[in-house]
XYZ file of C-alpha atoms in Angstrom:
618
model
C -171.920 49.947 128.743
C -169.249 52.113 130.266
C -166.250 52.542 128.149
C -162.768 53.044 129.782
C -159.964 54.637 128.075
C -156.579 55.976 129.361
C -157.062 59.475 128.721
C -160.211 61.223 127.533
C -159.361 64.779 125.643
C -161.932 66.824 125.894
C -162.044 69.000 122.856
C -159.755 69.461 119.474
C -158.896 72.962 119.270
C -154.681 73.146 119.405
C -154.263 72.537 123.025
C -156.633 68.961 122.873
C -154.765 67.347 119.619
C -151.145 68.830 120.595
C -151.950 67.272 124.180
C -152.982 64.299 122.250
C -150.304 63.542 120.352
C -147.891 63.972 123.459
C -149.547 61.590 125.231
C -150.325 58.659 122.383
C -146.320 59.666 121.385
C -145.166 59.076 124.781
C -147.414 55.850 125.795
C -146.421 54.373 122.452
C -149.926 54.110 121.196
C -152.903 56.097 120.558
C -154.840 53.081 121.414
C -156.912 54.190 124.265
C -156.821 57.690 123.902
C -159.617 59.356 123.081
C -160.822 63.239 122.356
C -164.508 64.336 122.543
C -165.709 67.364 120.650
C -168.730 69.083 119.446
C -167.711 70.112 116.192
C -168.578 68.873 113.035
C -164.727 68.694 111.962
C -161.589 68.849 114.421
C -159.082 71.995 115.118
C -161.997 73.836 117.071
C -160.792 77.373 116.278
C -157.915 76.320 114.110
C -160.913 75.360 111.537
C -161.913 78.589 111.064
C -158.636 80.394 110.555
C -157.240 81.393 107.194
C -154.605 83.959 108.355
C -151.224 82.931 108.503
C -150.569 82.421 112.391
C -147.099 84.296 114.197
C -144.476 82.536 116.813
C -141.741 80.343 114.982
C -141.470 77.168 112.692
C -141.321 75.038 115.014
C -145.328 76.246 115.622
C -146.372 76.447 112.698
C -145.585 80.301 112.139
C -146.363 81.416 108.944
C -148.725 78.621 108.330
C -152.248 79.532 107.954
C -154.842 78.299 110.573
C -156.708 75.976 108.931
C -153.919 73.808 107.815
C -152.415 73.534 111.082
C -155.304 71.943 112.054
C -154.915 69.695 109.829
C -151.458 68.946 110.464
C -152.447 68.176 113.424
C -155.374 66.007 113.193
C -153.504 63.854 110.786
C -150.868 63.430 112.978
C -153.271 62.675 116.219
C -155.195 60.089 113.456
C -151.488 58.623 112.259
C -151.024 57.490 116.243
C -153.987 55.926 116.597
C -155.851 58.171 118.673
C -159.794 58.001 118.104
C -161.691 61.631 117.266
C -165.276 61.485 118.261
C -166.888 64.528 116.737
C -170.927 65.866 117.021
C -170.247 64.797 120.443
C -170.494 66.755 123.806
C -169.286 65.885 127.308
C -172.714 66.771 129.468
C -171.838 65.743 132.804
C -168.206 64.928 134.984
C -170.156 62.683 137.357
C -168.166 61.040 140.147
C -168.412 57.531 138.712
C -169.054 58.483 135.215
C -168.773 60.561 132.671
C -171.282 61.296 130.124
C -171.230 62.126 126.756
C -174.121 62.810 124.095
C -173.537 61.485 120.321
C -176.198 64.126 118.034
C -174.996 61.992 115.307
C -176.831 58.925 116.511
C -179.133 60.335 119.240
C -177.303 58.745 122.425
C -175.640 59.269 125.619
C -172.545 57.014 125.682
C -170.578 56.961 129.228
C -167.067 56.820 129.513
C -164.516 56.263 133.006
C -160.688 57.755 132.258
C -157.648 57.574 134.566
C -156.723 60.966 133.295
C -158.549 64.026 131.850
C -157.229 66.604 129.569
C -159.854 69.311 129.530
C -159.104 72.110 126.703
C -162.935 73.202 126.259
C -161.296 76.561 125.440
C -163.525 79.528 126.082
C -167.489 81.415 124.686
C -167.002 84.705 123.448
C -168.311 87.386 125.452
C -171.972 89.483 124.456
C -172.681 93.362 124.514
C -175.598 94.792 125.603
C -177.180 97.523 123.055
C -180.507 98.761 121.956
C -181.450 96.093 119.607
C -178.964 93.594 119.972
C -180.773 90.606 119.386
C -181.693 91.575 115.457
C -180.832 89.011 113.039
C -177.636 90.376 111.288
C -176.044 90.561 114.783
C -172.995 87.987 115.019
C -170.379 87.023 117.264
C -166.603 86.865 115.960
C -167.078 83.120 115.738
C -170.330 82.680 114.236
C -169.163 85.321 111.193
C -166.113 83.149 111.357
C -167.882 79.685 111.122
C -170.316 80.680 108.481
C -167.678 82.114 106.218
C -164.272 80.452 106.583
C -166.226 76.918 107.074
C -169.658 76.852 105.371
C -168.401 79.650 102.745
C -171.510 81.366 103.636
C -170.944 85.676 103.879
C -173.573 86.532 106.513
C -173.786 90.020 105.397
C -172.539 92.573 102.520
C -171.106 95.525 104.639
C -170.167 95.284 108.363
C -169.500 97.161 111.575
C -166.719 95.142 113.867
C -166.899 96.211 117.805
C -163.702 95.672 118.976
C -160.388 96.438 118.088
C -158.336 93.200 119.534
C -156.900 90.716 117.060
C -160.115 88.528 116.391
C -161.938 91.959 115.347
C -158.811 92.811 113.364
C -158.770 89.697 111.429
C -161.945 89.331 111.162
C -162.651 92.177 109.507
C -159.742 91.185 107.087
C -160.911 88.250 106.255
C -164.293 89.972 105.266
C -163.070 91.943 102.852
C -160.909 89.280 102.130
C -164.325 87.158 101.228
C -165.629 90.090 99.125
C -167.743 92.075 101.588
C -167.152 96.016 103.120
C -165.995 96.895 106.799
C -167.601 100.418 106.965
C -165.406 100.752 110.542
C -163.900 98.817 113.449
C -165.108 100.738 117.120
C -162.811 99.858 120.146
C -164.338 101.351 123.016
C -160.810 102.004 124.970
C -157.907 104.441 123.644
C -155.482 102.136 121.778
C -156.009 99.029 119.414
C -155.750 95.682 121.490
C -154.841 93.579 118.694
C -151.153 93.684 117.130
C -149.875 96.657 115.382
C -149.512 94.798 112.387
C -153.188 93.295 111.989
C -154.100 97.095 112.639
C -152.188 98.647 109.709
C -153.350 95.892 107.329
C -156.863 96.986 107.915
C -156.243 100.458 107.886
C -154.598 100.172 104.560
C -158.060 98.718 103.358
C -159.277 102.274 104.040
C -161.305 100.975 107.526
C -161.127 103.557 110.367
C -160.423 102.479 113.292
C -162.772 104.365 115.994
C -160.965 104.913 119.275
C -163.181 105.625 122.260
C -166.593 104.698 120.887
C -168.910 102.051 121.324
C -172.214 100.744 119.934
C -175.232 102.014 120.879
C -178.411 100.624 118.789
C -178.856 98.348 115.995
C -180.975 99.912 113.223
C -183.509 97.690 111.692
C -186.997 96.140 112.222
C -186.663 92.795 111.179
C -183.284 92.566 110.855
C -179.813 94.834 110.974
C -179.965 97.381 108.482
C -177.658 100.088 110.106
C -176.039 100.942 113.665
C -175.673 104.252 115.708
C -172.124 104.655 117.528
C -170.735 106.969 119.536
C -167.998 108.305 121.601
C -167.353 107.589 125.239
C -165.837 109.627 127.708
C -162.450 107.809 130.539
C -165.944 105.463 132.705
C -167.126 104.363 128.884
C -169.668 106.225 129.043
C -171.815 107.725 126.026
C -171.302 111.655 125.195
C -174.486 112.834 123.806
C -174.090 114.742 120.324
C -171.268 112.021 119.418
C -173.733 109.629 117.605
C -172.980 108.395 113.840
C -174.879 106.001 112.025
C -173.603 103.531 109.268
C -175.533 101.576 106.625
C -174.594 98.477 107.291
C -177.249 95.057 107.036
C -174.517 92.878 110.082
C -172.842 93.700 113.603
C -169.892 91.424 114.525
C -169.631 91.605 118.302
C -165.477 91.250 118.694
C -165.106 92.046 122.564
C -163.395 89.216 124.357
C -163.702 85.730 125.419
C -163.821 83.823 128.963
C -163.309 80.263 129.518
C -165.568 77.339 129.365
C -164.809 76.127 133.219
C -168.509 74.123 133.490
C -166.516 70.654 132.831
C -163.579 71.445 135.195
C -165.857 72.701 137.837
C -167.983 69.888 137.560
C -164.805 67.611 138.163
C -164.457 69.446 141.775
C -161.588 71.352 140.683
C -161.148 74.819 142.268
C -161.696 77.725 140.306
C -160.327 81.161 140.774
C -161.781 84.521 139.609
C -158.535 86.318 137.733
C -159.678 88.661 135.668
C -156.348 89.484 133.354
C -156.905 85.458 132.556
C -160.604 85.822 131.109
C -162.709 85.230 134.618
C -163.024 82.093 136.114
C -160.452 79.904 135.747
C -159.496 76.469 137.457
C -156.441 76.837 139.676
C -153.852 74.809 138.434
C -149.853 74.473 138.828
C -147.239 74.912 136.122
C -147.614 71.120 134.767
C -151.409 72.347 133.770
C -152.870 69.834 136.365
C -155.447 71.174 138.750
C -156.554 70.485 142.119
C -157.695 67.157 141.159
C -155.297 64.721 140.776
C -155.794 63.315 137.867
C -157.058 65.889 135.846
C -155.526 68.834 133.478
C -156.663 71.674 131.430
C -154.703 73.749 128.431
C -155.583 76.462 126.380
C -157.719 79.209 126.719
C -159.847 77.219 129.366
C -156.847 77.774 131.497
C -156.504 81.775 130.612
C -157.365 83.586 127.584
C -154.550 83.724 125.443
C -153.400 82.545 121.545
C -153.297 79.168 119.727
C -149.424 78.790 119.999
C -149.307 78.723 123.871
C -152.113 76.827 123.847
C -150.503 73.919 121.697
C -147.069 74.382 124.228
C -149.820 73.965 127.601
C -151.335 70.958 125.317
C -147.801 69.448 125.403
C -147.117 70.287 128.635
C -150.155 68.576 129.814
C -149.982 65.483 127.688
C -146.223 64.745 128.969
C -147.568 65.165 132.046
C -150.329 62.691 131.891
C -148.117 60.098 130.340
C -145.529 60.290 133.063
C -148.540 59.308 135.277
C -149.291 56.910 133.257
C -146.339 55.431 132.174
C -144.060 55.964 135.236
C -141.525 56.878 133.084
C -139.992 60.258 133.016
C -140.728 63.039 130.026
C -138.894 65.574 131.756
C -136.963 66.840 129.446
C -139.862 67.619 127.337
C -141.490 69.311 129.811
C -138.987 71.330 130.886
C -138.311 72.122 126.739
C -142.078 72.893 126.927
C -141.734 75.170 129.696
C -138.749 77.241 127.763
C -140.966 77.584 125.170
C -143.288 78.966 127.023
C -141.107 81.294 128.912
C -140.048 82.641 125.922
C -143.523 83.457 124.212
C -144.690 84.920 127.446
C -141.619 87.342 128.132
C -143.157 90.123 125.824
C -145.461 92.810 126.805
C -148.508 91.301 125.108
C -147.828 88.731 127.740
C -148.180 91.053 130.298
C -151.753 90.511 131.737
C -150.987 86.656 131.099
C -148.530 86.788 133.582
C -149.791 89.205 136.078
C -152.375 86.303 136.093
C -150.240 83.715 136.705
C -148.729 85.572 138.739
C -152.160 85.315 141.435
C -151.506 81.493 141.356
C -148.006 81.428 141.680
C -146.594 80.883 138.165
C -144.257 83.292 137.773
C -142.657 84.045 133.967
C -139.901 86.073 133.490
C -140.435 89.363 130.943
C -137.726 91.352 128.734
C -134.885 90.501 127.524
C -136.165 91.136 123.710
C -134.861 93.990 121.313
C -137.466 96.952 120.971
C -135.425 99.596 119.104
C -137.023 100.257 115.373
C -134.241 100.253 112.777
C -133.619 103.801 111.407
C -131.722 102.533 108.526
C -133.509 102.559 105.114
C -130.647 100.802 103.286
C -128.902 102.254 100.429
C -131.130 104.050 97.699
C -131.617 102.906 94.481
C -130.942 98.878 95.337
C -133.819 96.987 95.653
C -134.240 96.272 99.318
C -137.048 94.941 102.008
C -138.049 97.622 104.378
C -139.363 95.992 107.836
C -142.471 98.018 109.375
C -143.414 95.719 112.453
C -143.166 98.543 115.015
C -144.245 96.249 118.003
C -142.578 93.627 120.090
C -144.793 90.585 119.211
C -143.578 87.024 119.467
C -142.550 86.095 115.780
C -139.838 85.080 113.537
C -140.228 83.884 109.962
C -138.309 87.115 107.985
C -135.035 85.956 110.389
C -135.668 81.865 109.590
C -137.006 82.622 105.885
C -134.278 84.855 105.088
C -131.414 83.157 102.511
C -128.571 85.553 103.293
C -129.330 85.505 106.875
C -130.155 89.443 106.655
C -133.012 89.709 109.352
C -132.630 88.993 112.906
C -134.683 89.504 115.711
C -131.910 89.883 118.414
C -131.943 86.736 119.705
C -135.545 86.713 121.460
C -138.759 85.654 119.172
C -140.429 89.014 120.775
C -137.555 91.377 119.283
C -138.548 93.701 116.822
C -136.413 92.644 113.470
C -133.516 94.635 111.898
C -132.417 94.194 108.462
C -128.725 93.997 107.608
C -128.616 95.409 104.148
C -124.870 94.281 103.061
C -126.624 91.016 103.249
C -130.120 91.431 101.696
C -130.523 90.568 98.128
C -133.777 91.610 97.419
C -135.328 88.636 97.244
C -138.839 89.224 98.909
C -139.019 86.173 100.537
C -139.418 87.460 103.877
C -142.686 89.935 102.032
C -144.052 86.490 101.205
C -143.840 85.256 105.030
C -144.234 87.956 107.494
C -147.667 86.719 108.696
C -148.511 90.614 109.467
C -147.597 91.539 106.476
C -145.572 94.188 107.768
C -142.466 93.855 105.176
C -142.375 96.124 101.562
C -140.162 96.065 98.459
C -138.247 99.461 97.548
C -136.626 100.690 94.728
C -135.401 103.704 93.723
C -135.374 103.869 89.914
C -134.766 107.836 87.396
C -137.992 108.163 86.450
C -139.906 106.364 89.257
C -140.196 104.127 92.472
C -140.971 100.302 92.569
C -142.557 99.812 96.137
C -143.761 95.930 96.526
C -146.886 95.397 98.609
C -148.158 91.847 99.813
C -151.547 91.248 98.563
C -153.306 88.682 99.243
C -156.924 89.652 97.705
C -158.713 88.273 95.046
C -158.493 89.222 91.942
C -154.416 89.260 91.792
C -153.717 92.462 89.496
C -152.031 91.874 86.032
C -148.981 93.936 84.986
C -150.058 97.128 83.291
C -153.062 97.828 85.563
C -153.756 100.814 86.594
C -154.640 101.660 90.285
C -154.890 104.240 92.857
C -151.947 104.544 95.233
C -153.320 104.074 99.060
C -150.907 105.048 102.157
C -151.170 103.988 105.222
C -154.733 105.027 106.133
C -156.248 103.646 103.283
C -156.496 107.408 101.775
C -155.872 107.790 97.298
C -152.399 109.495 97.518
C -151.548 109.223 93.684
C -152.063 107.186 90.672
C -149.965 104.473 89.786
C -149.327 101.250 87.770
C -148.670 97.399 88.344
C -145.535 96.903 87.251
C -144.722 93.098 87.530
C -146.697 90.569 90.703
C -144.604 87.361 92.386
C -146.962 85.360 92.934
C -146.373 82.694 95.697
C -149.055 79.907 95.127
C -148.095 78.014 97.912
C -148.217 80.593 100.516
C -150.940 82.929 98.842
C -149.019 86.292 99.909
C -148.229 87.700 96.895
C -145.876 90.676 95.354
C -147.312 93.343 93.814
C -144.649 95.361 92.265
C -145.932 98.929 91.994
C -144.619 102.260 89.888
C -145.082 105.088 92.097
C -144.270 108.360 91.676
C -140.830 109.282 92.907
C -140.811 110.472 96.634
C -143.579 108.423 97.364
C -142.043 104.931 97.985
C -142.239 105.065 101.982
C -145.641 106.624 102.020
C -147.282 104.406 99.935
C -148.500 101.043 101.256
C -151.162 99.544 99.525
C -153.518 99.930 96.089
C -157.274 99.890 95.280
C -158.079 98.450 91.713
C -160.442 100.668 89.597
C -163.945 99.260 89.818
C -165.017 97.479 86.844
C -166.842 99.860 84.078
C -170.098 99.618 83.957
C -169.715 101.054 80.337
C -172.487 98.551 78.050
C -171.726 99.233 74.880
C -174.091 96.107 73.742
C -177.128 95.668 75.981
C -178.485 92.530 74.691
C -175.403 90.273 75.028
C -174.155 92.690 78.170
C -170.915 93.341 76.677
C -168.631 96.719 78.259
C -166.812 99.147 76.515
C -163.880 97.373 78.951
C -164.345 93.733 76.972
C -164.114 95.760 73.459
C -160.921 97.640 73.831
C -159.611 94.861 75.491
C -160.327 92.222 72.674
C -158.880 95.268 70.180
C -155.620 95.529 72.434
C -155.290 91.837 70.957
C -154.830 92.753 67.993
C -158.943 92.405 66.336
C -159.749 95.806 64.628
C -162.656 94.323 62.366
C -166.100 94.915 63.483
C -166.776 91.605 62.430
C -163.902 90.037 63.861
C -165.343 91.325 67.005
C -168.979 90.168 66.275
C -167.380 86.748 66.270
C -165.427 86.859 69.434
C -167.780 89.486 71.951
C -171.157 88.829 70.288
C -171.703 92.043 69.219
C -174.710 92.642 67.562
C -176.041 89.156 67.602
C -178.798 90.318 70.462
C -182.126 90.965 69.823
C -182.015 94.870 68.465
C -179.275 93.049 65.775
C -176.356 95.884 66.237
C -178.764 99.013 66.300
C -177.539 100.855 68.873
C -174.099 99.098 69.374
C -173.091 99.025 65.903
C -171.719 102.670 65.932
C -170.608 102.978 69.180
C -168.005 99.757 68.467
C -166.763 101.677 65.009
C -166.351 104.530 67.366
C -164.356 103.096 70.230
C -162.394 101.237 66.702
C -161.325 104.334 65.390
C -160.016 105.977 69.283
C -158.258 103.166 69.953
C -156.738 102.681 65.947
C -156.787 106.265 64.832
C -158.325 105.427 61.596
C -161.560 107.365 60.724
C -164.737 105.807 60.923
C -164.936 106.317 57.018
C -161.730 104.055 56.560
C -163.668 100.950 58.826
C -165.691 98.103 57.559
C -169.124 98.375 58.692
C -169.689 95.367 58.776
C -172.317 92.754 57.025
C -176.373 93.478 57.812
C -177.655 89.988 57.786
C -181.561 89.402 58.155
C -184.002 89.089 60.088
C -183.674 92.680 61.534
C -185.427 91.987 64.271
C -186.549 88.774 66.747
C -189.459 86.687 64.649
C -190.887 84.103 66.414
C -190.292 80.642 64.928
C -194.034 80.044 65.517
C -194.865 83.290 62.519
C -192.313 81.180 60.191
C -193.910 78.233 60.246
C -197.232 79.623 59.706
C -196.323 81.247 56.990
C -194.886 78.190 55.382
C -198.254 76.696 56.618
C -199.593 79.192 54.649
C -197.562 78.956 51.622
C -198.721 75.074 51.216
C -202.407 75.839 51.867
C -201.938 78.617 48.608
C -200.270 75.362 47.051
C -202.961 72.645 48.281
C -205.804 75.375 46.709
C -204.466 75.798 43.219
C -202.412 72.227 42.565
C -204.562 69.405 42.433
C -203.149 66.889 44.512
C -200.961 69.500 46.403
C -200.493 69.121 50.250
C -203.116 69.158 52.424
C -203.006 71.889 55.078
C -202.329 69.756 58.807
């Protein structure tokens, strides 16, 4: 049976549900609109997100992937629109289309009077000695296993590929607990943003400009790689080779569309390389050569999630002025502004040298790019703004209380701070999604300089940890001196004491590893766990016994027994003389349960042989 709807949405990344909800919005009813995917949960890329995205509030900026995907979907569910997921459109047929259900093992077929196809795009492969070695990922895949199954495919990593997905990718590694040895970009200059680039590098991973991969190491699977420079054609210079220890390779090194549905639908597709490839030719209302058929997001040109939710709308309006007869124009033409707006700075520009080859033409400046000079006054505690790069983004000028930050009146402006206005308040710290913003102030004895952090474990006041500056390199040592936390948003203040003169060098911390100090072997207990239980206030041995365990392992306190009076008396300053040792309490060592009872056993047979009547031996 052939099921007809009124649009069918082919896939539920940000540029299928946005196009969604525009339509279901603008028809009045979700009712026979439908999206198709071949996920196992909707927001196709969204899902696997956990960085907090850019653009403005009105797109979710400063709103982390994952849960604008959910926004999303719940809003596409609230208007009735149906989300069939495990499902994948397999042929564009000219009297049907066809789609196969690996839920329930069946091809259902479907007719539509329009088609929104936002298939998006399949990342792109490297070829490499070795490159088919388990422990060699795509982006997505390390993604997908980590951010949605919570499995870490690897401990240590190499990233190829220096564009934003490698940047946050390797972020969110270390995020999830495992090491980025180093990120290799093959060309001269980072692709990604600025400010994804300095967060890594303040994680202490090098960047490698002009190298590429050459061999994965391994036999059975990735235990190492060999890079090496290249020379202006990308071409390997012997004697440039390095290896690194690492057990996964995440291949980071571009995307192109997914144009097998469109093509299939007899649309006309165009070879532009600055928009990922192939791509269907299409006018500024997203509709292609076909009449009754539209694409969006990275299908249409590689690009980011937030124009690809705009092209969704732009499409969906579209579609239900078709539909409808009734005019959306002014939503597409508020769309379209949007748009223009994103696209006018330079990260746009291979986006619209693309467009340009089909006739779209987008505007480009108009944005501030000076850096502000101005520290603000010393001594008052103060945000200091290091986003260097004209990137479309706003939340430190919408966040911000006082109205201190502005980014000169275009979202690609680099922001100044007005510091008659700013009261210190770190709110804008806690919503820069590049965390790009720091805390300064200059106290007598020291400097407070406030980091975002948003790693796991969040320091305590007190701790001490190594000062880190921009490159990741130990500058100094320092001390936590109060955190903000922000549970909502999960970016964090930590307040650090630095030495003074070193509040605009340094830019991040490393926590000392944990002490592998055992002071008691048998119950596992560090050196770390005793002084800290004795910074409580417990300077007994046997108060410690109690809490720690000390002792109560199988050697019964032999070795640990002295060591814990000793580490008593550093931390009190009272001689071991002047400290209860503590009680010796049998047995002295491990008996078996099994030698107890035999030697009751035994005890009764001694009775049974010289009482008459005694018990008998079982």
């Amino acid at each position: 049976m052939v099921r007809h709807v009124k649009a069918l949405i082919v896939g539920s990344g940000p540029a299928g549900l946005t196009g969604a909800i525009a339509i279901a919005e603008s028809v009045g009813s979700g009712e026979e609109v439908v999206i198709i995917d071949e996920g196992i949960e909707p927001g196709g890329q969204l899902s696997k997100q956990t960085h907090k995205f850019f653009g403005h509030e009105g797109f979710y900026a400063s709103t982390r992937g994952f849960e604008i995907g959910n926004l999303l979907v719940k809003k596409v569910k609230s208007l009735g629109v149906e989300i069939i997921q495990q499902s994948t459109v397999t042929g564009i047929y000219e009297d049907v289309i066809t789609v196969y259900d690996r839920v329930n093992n069946i091809v259902h077929e479907y007719l539509a009077d329009y088609l929104l196809i936002a298939s998006g795009a399949t990342e792109r492969f490297l070829t490499f000695k070795n490159n088919t070695l388990p422990g060699v990922y795509g982006a997505g895949a390390v993604q997908t296993l980590m951010n949605q199954y919570r499995v870490l495919p690897g401990e240590s990593f190499l990233i190829v590929g220096a564009g934003n997905i490698g940047l946050i990718v390797a972020y969110q590694l270390v995020q999830a607990g495992a090491q980025v040895k180093a990120i290799v970009e093959a060309s001269s200059r980072v692709g990604g943003y600025a400010v994804h680039a300095n967060k890594v590098k303040r994680l202490g991973i090098p960047i490698l400009l002009r190298h590429t991969i050459l061999e994965a190491i391994g036999k059975d699977k990735v235990q190492g790689a060999v890079v090496a420079g290249v020379d202006e054609r990308f071409k390997p210079i012997p004697g440039t080779e390095k290896e690194f220890v690492v057990d996964a390779i995440c291949l980071a090194v571009g995307l192109q569309p997914n144009v097998e549905l469109v093509a299939q639908t007899g649309a006309k597709l165009v070879y532009i390389p600055e928009l990922g490839g192939y791509v269907p030719l299409r006018d500024e209302n997203m509709k292609t050569t076909v009449h009754n058929v539209f694409v969006a997001g990275d299908l249409s040109g590689i690009e980011e999630a937030t124009t690809a939710m705009i092209e969704g709308y732009i499409a969906g309006y579209n579609i239900a002025q078709e539909l409808t007869g009734k005019s959306f124009e002014d939503k597409i033409e508020k769309m379209k502004r949007e748009l223009e707006e994103f696209r006018r700075g330079p990260f746009s520009k291979k986006v619209r040298d693309g467009l340009r080859k089909m006739g779209i033409v987008f505007p480009e400046g108009g944005y501030r790019e000076e850096q502000q000079t101005d520290r603000g006054p010393v001594g008052k505690l103060r945000a200091i703004i290091e986003c260097p790069e004209a990137i479309p983004c706003n939340p430190c000028e919408t966040s911000c209380p006082t109205g201190a930050i502005n980014v000169g009146g275009n979202i690609n402006g680099i922001p100044q701070i007005d510091y008659s206005k700013c009261i210190g308040c770190g709110v804008c710290v806690m919503k820069c999604p590049g965390l790009a913003i720091f805390m300064i102030q200059e106290k007598e004895e020291y400097s407070l300089v406030g980091v975002p952090y948003e790693l796991l474990p969040v320091p305590t006041n007190g701790t001490k940890v190594k000062l880190l500056n921009f490159e990741g390199k130990e500058i100094a040592n320092g001390e936590v001196d109060h955190v903000v936390l922000n549970n909502k948003g999960k970016t964090h203040i930590v307040f650090l004491r630095v030495p003074k003169g070193y509040e605009d060098v340094v830019r991040s911390f490393r926590l000392p590893e944990k002490a592998e100090e055992f002071i008691c072997r048998c119950e596992e207990i560090t050196k770390e766990d005793i002084e800290r239980v004795i910074d409580m206030g417990i300077t007994d041995y046997e108060e410690l016994r109690r809490v720690l365990r000390i002792g109560m392992g199988p050697c019964g306190g032999k070795t640990c027994r002295s060591l814990t009076l000793q580490i008593i008396s550093e931390k009190t300053g009272r001689p071991i003389s002047e400290i209860q040792l503590g009680a010796y309490r049998p047995p002295t060592m491990p008996t078996p349960f099994e030698a107890v009872v035999k030697s009751a056993l035994s005890e009764n047979d001694e009775v049974s042989e010289n009482i008459q009547g005694g018990i008998e031996n079982e």
